[in-house]
GROMACS .gro file of C-alpha atoms in nm:
model
  111
    1MET     CA    1   0.006   0.001  -0.015
    2ALA     CA    2   0.282   0.222   0.055
    3LYS     CA    3   0.471   0.151  -0.285
    4SER     CA    4   0.154   0.249  -0.430
    5SER     CA    5   0.096   0.573  -0.271
    6THR     CA    6   0.436   0.731  -0.296
    7LEU     CA    7   0.463   0.612  -0.683
    8SER     CA    8   0.098   0.826  -0.687
    9ALA     CA    9   0.214   1.114  -0.520
   10VAL     CA   10   0.532   1.062  -0.728
   11THR     CA   11   0.328   1.105  -1.040
   12SER     CA   12   0.102   1.309  -0.888
   13GLU     CA   13   0.367   1.607  -0.826
   14LYS     CA   14   0.512   1.519  -1.173
   15LYS     CA   15   0.174   1.577  -1.333
   16HIS     CA   16   0.140   1.915  -1.128
   17VAL     CA   17   0.463   2.068  -1.264
   18THR     CA   18   0.419   1.945  -1.621
   19SER     CA   19   0.076   2.114  -1.603
   20GLN     CA   20   0.265   2.407  -1.472
   21MET     CA   21   0.475   2.463  -1.744
   22ILE     CA   22   0.261   2.345  -2.000
   23SER     CA   23   0.007   2.674  -1.907
   24ILE     CA   24   0.283   2.885  -1.874
   25TYR     CA   25   0.396   2.805  -2.197
   26CYS     CA   26   0.066   2.808  -2.430
   27HIS     CA   27  -0.008   3.158  -2.221
   28LYS     CA   28   0.266   3.301  -2.320
   29HIS     CA   29   0.324   3.202  -2.701
   30HIS     CA   30  -0.056   3.103  -2.806
   31GLY     CA   31  -0.228   3.370  -2.635
   32THR     CA   32  -0.481   3.183  -2.362
   33ALA     CA   33  -0.559   3.289  -2.037
   34GLY     CA   34  -0.680   3.117  -1.742
   35ARG     CA   35  -0.688   2.752  -1.748
   36THR     CA   36  -0.758   2.749  -2.092
   37LEU     CA   37  -0.474   2.574  -2.330
   38CYS     CA   38  -0.496   2.584  -2.706
   39PRO     CA   39  -0.553   2.233  -2.853
   40GLU     CA   40  -0.147   2.170  -2.904
   41CYS     CA   41  -0.051   2.212  -2.567
   42ALA     CA   42  -0.403   2.004  -2.445
   43ASP     CA   43  -0.253   1.766  -2.615
   44MET     CA   44   0.085   1.797  -2.542
   45LEU     CA   45  -0.041   1.780  -2.134
   46ALA     CA   46  -0.281   1.486  -2.248
   47TYR     CA   47   0.050   1.298  -2.387
   48ALA     CA   48   0.262   1.362  -2.087
   49CYS     CA   49   0.031   1.258  -1.829
   50SER     CA   50  -0.025   0.922  -2.017
   51ARG     CA   51   0.322   0.829  -2.055
   52LEU     CA   52   0.365   0.928  -1.669
   53ASP     CA   53   0.110   0.675  -1.606
   54LYS     CA   54   0.258   0.448  -1.790
   55CYS     CA   55   0.631   0.489  -1.693
   56PRO     CA   56   0.795   0.155  -1.592
   57ARG     CA   57   1.016   0.319  -1.314
   58THR     CA   58   0.949   0.312  -0.962
   59PRO     CA   59   0.986   0.647  -0.762
   60ALA     CA   60   1.301   0.512  -0.577
   61THR     CA   61   1.459   0.415  -0.936
   62HIS     CA   62   1.313   0.685  -1.147
   63SER     CA   63   1.526   0.961  -1.303
   64SER     CA   64   1.418   1.255  -1.472
   65CYS     CA   65   1.263   1.195  -1.775
   66ARG     CA   66   1.545   1.366  -1.928
   67ARG     CA   67   1.819   1.134  -1.804
   68CYS     CA   68   1.588   0.802  -1.830
   69THR     CA   69   1.716   0.586  -2.082
   70ILE     CA   70   1.355   0.426  -2.197
   71HIS     CA   71   1.253   0.749  -2.360
   72CYS     CA   72   0.918   0.622  -2.407
   73TYR     CA   73   0.808   0.968  -2.562
   74SER     CA   74   0.830   0.976  -2.955
   75PRO     CA   75   1.086   1.227  -3.101
   76ALA     CA   76   0.810   1.490  -3.171
   77TYR     CA   77   0.659   1.521  -2.859
   78ARG     CA   78   1.025   1.490  -2.676
   79ASP     CA   79   1.111   1.793  -2.930
   80LYS     CA   80   0.781   1.949  -2.821
   81ILE     CA   81   0.847   1.922  -2.407
   82LYS     CA   82   1.211   2.021  -2.424
   83ASN     CA   83   1.068   2.362  -2.591
   84ILE     CA   84   0.845   2.436  -2.349
   85MET     CA   85   1.069   2.317  -2.058
   86ARG     CA   86   1.382   2.530  -2.207
   87TYR     CA   87   1.141   2.828  -2.200
   88VAL     CA   88   0.957   2.765  -1.900
   89GLY     CA   89   1.286   2.672  -1.676
   90PRO     CA   90   1.406   2.967  -1.568
   91ARG     CA   91   1.067   3.178  -1.575
   92MET     CA   92   0.958   2.895  -1.298
   93LEU     CA   93   1.113   3.004  -1.018
   94PHE     CA   94   0.926   3.355  -1.073
   95ILE     CA   95   0.602   3.201  -1.141
   96HIS     CA   96   0.546   2.906  -0.894
   97PRO     CA   97   0.888   2.925  -0.681
   98ILE     CA   98   0.765   2.630  -0.477
   99SER     CA   99   0.699   2.366  -0.741
  100ALA     CA  100   1.051   2.506  -0.935
  101ILE     CA  101   1.243   2.454  -0.640
  102ARG     CA  102   1.048   2.090  -0.550
  103HIS     CA  103   1.173   2.035  -0.942
  104PHE     CA  104   1.496   2.142  -0.891
  105ILE     CA  105   1.566   1.950  -0.559
  106SER     CA  106   1.443   1.614  -0.718
  107GLU     CA  107   1.638   1.678  -1.045
  108THR     CA  108   1.947   1.740  -0.846
  109ARG     CA  109   1.892   1.427  -0.659
  110GLY     CA  110   1.839   1.223  -0.996
  111GLU     CA  111   1.444   1.144  -0.868
   0.00000   0.00000   0.00000
């Protein structure tokens, strides 16, 4: 039971940060507002969440997707998420500081 709740908590946190990043990118590049995403970004978010749900790695062995050897994203989606993270990464600290710090800590720990 504890492994399942840990897995869902880690996955939930990763989905939350991914959602925040895609939302920031969409608002700045596609002119959306509030919780609204354009169809392209909504598709990217749905794809990212489905990949996180199907991730075969456990929280104890899961590195960041960037350092993962499995690469479950298709090349087109991988390029899109790289562009999103490259744009949003430096801005996250100012827009969502707590999420940014948590994400940075998990990245440096290799989680």
